[in-house]
Coordinates of C-alpha atoms in Angstrom, one line a residue:
X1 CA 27.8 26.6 20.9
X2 CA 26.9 23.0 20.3
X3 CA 29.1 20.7 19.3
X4 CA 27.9 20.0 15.8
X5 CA 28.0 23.5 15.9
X6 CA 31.7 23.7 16.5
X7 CA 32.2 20.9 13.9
X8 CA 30.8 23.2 11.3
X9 CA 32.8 26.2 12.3
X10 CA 36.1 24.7 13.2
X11 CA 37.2 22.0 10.9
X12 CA 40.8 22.8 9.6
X13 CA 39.8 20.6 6.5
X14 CA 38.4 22.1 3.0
X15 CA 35.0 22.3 2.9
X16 CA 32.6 20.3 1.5
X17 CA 30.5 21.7 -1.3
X18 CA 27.3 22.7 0.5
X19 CA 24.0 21.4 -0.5
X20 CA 21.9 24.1 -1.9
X21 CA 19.4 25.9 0.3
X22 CA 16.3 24.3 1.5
X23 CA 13.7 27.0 2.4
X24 CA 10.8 25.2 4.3
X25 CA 8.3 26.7 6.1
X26 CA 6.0 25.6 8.8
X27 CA 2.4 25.7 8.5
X28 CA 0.8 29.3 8.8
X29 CA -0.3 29.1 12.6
X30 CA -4.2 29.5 12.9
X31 CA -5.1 32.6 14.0
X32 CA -6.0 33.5 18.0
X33 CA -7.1 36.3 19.9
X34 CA -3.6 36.6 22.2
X35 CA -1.3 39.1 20.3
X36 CA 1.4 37.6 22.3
X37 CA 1.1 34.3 22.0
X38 CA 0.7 34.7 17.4
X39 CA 4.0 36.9 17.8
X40 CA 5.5 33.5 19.9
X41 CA 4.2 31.7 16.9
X42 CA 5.3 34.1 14.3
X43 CA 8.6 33.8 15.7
X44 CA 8.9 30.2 16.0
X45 CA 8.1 30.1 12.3
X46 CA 10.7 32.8 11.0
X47 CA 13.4 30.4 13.7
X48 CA 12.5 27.4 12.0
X49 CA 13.2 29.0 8.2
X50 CA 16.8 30.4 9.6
X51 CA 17.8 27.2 11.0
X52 CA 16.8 25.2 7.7
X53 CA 19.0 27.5 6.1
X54 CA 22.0 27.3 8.4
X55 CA 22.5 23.7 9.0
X56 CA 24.9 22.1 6.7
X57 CA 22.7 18.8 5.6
X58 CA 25.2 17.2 4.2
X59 CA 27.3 16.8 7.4
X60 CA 23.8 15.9 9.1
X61 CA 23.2 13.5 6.9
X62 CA 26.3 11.2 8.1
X63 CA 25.7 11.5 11.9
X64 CA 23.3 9.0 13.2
X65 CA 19.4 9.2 14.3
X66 CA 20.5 9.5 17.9
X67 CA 23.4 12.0 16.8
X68 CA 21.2 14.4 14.6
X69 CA 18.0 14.3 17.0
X70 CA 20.6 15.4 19.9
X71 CA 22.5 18.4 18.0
X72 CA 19.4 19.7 16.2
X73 CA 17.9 19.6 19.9
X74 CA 20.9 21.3 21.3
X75 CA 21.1 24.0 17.7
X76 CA 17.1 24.9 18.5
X77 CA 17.6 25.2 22.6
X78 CA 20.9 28.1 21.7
X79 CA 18.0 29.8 19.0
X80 CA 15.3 29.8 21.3
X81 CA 17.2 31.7 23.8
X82 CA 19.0 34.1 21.7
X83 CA 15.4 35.1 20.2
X84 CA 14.2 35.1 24.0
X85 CA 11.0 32.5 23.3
X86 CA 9.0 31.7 26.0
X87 CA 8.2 27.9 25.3
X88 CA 7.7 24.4 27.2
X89 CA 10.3 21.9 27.4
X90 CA 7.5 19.8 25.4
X91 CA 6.9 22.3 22.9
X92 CA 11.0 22.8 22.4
X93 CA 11.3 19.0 22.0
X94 CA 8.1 19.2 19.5
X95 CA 9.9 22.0 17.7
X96 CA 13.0 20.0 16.9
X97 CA 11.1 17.2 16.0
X98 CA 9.7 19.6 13.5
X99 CA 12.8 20.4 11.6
X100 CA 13.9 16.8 11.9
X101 CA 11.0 15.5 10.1
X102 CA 11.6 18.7 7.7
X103 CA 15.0 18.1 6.9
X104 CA 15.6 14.1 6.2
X105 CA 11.9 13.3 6.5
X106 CA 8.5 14.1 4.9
X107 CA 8.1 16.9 7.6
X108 CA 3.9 17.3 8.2
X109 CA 3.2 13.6 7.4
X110 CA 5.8 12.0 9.2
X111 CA 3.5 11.8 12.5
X112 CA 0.6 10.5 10.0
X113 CA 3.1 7.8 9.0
X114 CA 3.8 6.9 12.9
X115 CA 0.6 6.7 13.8
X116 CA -0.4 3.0 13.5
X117 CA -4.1 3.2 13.9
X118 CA -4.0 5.3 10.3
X119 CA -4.5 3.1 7.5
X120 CA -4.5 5.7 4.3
X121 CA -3.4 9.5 3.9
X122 CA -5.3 11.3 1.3
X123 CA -4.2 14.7 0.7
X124 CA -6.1 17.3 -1.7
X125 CA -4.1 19.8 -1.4
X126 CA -1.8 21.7 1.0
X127 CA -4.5 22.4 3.3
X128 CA -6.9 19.5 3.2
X129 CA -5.6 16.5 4.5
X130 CA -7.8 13.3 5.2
X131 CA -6.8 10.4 7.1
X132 CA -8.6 7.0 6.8
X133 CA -9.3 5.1 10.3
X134 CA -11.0 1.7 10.9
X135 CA -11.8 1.9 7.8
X136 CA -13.9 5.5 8.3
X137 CA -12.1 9.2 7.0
X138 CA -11.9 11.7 8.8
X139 CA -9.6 15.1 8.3
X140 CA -6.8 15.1 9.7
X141 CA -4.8 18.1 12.2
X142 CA -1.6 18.7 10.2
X143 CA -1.4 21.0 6.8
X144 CA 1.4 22.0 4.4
X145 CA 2.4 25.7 4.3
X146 CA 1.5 26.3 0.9
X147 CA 1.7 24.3 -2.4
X148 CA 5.4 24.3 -3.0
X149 CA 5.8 23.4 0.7
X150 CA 3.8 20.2 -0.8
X151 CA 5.3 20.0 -3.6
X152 CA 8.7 19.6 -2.1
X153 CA 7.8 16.7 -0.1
X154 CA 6.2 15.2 -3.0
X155 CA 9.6 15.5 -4.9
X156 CA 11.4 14.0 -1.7
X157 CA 9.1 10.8 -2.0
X158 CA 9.5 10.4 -5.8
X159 CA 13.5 11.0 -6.3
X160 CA 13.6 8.5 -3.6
X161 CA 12.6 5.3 -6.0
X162 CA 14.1 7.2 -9.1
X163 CA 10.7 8.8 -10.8
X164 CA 10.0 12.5 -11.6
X165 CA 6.6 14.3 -11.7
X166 CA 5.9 17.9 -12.7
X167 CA 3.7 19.2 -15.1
X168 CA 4.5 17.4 -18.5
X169 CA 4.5 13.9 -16.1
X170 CA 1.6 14.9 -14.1
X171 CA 0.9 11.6 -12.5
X172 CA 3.3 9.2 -10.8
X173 CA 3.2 5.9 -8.9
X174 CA 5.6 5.8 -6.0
X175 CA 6.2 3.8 -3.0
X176 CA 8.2 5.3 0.4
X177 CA 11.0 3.3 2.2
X178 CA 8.6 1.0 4.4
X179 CA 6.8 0.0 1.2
X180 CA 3.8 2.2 1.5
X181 CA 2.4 2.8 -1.8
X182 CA 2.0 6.4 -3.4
X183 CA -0.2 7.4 -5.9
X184 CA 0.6 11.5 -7.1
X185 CA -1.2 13.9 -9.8
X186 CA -0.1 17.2 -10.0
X187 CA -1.5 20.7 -12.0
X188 CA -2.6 20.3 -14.8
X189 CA -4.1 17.5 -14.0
X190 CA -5.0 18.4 -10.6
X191 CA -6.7 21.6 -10.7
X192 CA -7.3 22.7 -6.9
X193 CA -2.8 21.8 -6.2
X194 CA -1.5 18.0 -5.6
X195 CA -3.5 15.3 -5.2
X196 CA -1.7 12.4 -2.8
X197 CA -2.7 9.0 -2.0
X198 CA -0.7 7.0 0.4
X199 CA -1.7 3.4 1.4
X200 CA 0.6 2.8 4.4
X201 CA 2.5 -0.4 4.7
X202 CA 1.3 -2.5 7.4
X203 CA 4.5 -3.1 9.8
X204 CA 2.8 -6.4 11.1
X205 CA 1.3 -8.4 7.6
X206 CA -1.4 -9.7 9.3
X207 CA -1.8 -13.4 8.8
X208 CA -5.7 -15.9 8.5
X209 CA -5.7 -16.5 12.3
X210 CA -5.5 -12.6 12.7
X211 CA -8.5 -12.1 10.1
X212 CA -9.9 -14.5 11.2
X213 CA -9.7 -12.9 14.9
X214 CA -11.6 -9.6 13.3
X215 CA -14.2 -11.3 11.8
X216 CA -13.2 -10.7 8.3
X217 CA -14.1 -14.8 8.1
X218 CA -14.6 -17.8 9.8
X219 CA -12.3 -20.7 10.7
X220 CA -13.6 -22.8 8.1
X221 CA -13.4 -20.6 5.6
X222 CA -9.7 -20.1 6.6
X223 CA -8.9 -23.6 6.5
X224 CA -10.3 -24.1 3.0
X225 CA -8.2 -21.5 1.5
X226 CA -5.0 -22.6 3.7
X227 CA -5.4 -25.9 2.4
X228 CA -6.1 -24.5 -1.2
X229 CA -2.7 -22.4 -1.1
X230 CA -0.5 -25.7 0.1
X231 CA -1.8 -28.0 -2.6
X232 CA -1.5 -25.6 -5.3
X233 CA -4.5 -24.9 -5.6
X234 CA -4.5 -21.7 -8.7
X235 CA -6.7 -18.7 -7.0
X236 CA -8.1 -15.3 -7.6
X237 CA -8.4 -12.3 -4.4
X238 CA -10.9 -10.4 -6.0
X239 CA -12.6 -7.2 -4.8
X240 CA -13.0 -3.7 -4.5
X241 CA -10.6 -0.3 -3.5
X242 CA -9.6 -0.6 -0.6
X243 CA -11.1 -4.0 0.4
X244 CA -7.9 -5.9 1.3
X245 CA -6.9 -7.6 -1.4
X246 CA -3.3 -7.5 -1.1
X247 CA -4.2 -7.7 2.9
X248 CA -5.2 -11.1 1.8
X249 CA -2.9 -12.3 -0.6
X250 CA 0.3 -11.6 2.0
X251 CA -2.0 -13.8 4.3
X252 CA -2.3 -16.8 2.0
X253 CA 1.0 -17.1 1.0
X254 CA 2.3 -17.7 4.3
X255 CA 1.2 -21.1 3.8
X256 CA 3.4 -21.7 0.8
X257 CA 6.2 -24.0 1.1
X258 CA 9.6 -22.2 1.5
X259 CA 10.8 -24.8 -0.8
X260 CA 9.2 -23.2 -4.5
X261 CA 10.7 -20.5 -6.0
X262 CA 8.0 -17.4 -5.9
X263 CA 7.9 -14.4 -8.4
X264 CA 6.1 -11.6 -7.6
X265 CA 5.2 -8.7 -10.5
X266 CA 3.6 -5.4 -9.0
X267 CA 3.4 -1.7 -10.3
X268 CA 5.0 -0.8 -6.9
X269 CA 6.6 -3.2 -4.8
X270 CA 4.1 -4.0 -1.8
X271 CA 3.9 -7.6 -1.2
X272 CA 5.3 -8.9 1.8
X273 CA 6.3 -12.7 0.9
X274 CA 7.8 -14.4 4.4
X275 CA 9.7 -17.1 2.0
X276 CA 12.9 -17.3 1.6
X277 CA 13.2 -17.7 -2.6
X278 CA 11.2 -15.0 -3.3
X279 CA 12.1 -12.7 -6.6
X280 CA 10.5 -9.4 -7.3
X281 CA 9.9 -7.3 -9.9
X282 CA 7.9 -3.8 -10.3
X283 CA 7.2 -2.0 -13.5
X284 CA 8.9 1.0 -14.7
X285 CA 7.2 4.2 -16.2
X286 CA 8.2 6.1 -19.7
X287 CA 11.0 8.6 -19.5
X288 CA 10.7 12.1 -20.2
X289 CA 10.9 11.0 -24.3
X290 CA 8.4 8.2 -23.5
X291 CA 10.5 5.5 -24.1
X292 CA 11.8 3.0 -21.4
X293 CA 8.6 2.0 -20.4
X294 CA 8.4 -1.6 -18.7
X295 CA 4.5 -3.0 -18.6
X296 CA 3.4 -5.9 -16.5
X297 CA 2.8 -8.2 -19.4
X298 CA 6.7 -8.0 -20.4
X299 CA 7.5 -8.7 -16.7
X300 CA 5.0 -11.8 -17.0
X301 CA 6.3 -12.9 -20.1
X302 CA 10.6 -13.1 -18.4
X303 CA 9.4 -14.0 -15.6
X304 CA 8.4 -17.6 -17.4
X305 CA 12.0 -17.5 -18.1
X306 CA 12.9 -17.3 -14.5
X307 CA 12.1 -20.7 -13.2
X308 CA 9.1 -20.0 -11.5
X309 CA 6.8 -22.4 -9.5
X310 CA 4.4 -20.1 -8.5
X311 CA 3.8 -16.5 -9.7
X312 CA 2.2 -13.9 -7.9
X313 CA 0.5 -10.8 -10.0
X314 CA 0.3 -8.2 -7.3
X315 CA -2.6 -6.6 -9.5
X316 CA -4.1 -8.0 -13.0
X317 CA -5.8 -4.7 -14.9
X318 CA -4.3 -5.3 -18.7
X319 CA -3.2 -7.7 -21.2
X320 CA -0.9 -9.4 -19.0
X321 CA -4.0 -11.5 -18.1
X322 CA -3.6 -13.6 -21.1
X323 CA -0.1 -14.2 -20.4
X324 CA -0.8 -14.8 -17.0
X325 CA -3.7 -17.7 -17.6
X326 CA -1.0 -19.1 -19.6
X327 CA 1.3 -19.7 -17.2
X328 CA -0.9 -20.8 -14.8
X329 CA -2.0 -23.9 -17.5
X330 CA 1.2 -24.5 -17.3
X331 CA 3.1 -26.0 -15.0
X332 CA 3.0 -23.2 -12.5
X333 CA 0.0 -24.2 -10.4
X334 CA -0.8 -22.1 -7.2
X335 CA -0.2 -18.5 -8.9
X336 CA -1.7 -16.6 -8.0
X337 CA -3.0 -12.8 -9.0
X338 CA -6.1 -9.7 -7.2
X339 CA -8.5 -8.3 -9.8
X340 CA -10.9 -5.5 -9.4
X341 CA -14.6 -6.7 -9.6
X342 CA -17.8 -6.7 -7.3
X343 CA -18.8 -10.5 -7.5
X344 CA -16.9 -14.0 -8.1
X345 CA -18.7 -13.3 -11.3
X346 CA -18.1 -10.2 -12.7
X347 CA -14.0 -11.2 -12.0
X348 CA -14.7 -13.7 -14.7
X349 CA -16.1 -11.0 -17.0
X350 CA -13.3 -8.5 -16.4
X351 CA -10.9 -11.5 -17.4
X352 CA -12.4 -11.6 -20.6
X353 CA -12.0 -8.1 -21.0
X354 CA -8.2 -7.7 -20.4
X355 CA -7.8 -11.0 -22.7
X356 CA -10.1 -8.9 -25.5
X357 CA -7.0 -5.9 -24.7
X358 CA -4.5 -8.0 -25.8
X359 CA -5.7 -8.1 -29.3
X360 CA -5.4 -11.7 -30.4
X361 CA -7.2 -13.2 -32.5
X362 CA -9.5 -15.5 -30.1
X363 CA -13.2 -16.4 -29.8
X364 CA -14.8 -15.6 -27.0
X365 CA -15.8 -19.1 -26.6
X366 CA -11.6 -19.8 -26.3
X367 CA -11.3 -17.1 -23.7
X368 CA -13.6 -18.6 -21.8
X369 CA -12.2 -22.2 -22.1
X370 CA -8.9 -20.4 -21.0
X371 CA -10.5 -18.9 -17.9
X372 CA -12.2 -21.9 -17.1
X373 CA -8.9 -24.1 -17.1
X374 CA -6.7 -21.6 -15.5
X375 CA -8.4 -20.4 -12.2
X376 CA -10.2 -22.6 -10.0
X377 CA -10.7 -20.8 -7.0
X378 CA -12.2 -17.1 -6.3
X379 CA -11.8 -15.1 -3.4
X380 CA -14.0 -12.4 -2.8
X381 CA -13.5 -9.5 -0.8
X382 CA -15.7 -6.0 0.5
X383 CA -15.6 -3.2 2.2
X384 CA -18.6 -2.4 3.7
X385 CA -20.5 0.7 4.6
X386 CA -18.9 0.6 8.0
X387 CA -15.8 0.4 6.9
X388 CA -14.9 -3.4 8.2
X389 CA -13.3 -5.4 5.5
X390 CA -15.7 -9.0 4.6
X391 CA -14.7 -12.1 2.8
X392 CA -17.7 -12.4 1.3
X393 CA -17.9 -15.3 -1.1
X394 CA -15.5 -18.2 -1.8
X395 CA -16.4 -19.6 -5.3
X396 CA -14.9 -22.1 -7.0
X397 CA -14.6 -22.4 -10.6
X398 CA -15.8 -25.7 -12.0
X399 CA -15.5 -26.0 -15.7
X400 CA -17.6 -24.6 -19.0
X401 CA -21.4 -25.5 -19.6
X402 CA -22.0 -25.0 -23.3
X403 CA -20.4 -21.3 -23.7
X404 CA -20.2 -20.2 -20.1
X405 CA -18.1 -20.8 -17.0
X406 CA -19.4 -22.3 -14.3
X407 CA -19.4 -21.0 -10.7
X408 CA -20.1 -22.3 -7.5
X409 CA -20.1 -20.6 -4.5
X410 CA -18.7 -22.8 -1.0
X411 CA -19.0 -20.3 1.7
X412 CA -20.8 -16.5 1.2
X413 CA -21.0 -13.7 4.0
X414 CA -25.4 -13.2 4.6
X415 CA -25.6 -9.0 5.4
X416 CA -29.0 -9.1 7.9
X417 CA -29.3 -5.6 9.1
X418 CA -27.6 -2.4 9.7
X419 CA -27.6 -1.0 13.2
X420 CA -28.2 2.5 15.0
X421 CA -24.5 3.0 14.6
X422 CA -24.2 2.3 11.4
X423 CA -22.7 -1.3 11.8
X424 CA -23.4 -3.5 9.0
X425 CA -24.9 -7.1 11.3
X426 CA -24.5 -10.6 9.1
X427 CA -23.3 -14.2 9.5
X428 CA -21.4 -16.2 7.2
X429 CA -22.6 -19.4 5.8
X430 CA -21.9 -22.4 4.1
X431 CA -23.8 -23.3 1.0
X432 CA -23.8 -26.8 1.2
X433 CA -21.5 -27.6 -1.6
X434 CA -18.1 -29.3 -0.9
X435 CA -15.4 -28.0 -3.9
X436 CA -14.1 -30.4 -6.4
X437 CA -10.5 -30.0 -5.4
X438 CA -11.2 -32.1 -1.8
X439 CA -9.8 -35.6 -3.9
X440 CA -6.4 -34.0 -4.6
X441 CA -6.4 -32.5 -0.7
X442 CA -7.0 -35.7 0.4
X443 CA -4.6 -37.2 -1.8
X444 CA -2.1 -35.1 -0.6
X445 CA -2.4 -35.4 3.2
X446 CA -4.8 -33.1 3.6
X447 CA -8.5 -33.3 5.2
X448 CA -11.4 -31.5 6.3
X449 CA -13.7 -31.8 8.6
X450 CA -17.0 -32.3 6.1
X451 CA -19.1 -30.3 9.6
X452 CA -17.1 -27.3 7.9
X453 CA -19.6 -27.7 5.0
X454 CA -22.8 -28.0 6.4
X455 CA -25.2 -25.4 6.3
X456 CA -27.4 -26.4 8.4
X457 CA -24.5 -25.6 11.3
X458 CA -23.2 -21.9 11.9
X459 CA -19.6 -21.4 11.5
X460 CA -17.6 -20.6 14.5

């Protein structure tokens, strides 16, 4: 007997009260010709549900990674040879790694969350899993043993930030402990079982030299927008799903000064500021009454109460625009917020439109003067058919002309051609124009090269 075993068994003291039951099943082994080797199977899943059953988690729970990966090791070696299986050392370690993950984890997905080359999970169901991969899907090995097998590991991830879903709050935002962020829907609203979206949390933020390494822009390009971010310089990351908007937003504010005091407002919490006065603040869904519901534009609105230098509006899709283009005319220059849109100017569109939500009484010709004396720089981001990740256009934002804002574009990706493998081929340029804001570089310290404007030169 082992000795967490013996801990269990023989402890003088009362008892603690036992946690209930947790009946979790491995997934249904695909089928094979060998009768032996599907009753090996068959009996490695009944194992794993007795031994679920029989270990006290509560006393696992206070013994440390090292502890509880050794006992349950020890616990599932003493099984396997009472029910006389004939497995591998590998497998046996496998097997215990299975429980582990089952017991304090998120059992099937925990080696989809280890994995770093996977960038998304997408799960349709407790037998369709999909994982996303340089930026292509493909399905994925692992599956859930049935829908409340999923379901129980959907309940895992949400009591873990202090949200519910079930079926009268079939959708749920969520992020796990690493700050991977979780989007859930459930029946009714799912019809074919859970739907689960997991955007994993990059252990590495990868910084402009590193883009700038996979080609997601050039040097000069990076330099500009460095130079933007340290003089203050009031941007937008604009772009598609998926296209690496926050991606670049972590990137640019590494060249903040650790000296400002930064606010960030997300719906989940998935910024990762390396500064040292750095406040957050995430939204919080209705209750089960719906009441207690905290939207961005409140958190936008204290946060001006806050002493902010800089705020940094992990996604703008609501009213909170209008509140947000306030504070950036004034006095908190350098904020600093992704949009979705397809072009430098459709983002100015869908600005107008979340203004327009807020229901005030102002012109369009007023929202537009707003926009136009707010934002100064625009980022724009894709993901293209080949799943690599662009910057392609940096526009800046130059005033009004009569009733409309005026654009223009510094630097823009060129797609050429598309090759047998499906690789999109391109260059980026410059345009030719040099942005407004190189006076107030220069005035602070700050030059570039003019070369990094010319388009008659490639940019390295």
């Amino acid at each position: 007997m082992s000795r967490f075993g013996q801990v269990l068994r023989e402890s003088s003291a009362p008892p603690a009260p036992r946690a209930a039951p947790v009946r979790i099943e491995l997934p249904e082994p695909a089928r094979t010709n060998n009768l032996a080797g599907q009753k090996m199977l068959d009996a490695k899943v009944r194992l794993h549900r007795e031994l679920i059953e029989s270990i006290d988690l509560a006393a696992m729970e206070q013994l440390s990674p090292e502890q509880r990966q050794s006992e349950i090791l020890q616990i599932v070696t003493e099984h396997v040879n009472k029910e006389r299986l004939a497995i591998t050392a590998q497998e046996l370690t496998q097997f215990a790694s299975e429980i582990m993950d089952e017991m304090v984890g998120l059992g099937p997905l925990e080696p989809l969350l280890h994995d770093p080359t996977i960038s998304d999970i997408l799960i349709n169901g407790h037998e369709c899993i999909f994982v996303e991969r340089r930026g292509l899907l493909e399905p994925a090995t692992v599956r859930f043993a049935d829908e409340n097998h999923l379901l129980r590991i959907v309940n895992r991830i949400v009591s873990g930030v202090g949200r519910r879903v079930d079926e009268s709050q079939p959708l749920c935002d969520a992020r796990l402990a690493d700050g991977s962020r979780v989007n859930i829907a459930v029946r009714p609203i799912a019809v074919d079982g859970p739907l689960v979206s997991i955007r994993k949390f990059s252990k590495r933020p990868l910084g402009l030299d590193k883009l700038v390494d996979v080609g997601a822009l050039r040097q000069p390009m990076a330099d500009l927008l460095s130079a933007a971010v340290a003089s203050r310089v009031t941007m937008i990351v604009s772009g598609g799903t998926g296209s690496g908007k926050t991606t670049m937003l972590n990137a640019l504010s590494a060249f903040i000064s650790d000296r400002e005091r930064l606010i960030t407002i997300e719906d989940a919490a998935e910024l990762q500021l390396q500064q040292r006065h750095v406040a957050r603040m995430e939204t919080r869904p209705p209750n089960i009454e719906g009441k207690g519901e905290i939207r961005q534009r409140e958190l936008v609105k204290n946060a001006l109460r806050m002493r902010p230098e800089r705020i940094i509006l992990g996604e703008c899709r609501g009213e909170e625009a209008f509140d947000m283009l306030q504070a950036m005319n004034t006095g908190h220059e350098g904020s600093m917020a992704t949009i979705h849109a397809n072009s430098p100017r459709e983002a100015i569109s869908r600005l107008e439109q979340m203004i327009g939500m807020a229901a005030l009484p102002m012109s369009q010709q007023s929202i537009r003067t707003q926009i136009a004396a707010a934002i100064r720089l625009i980022v724009q981001l894709q993901r293209l058919s080949d799943g690599s990740r662009r910057v392609t256009s940096i526009a800046e934002v130059t005033g009004m002309e009569g009733e409309v804002v005026q654009l223009q574009e510094i630097y823009k990706f060129v797609r050429t051609a598309t090759d047998g493998d499906g690789k999109v081929e391109g260059h980026f340029v410059a345009t030719g124009i040099r942005p407004r804001f190189l006076q107030e570089l220069q005035a602070k310290g700050i030059e570039l090269p003019v070369a990094n404007f010319d388009p008659s030169k490639p940019l390295a």
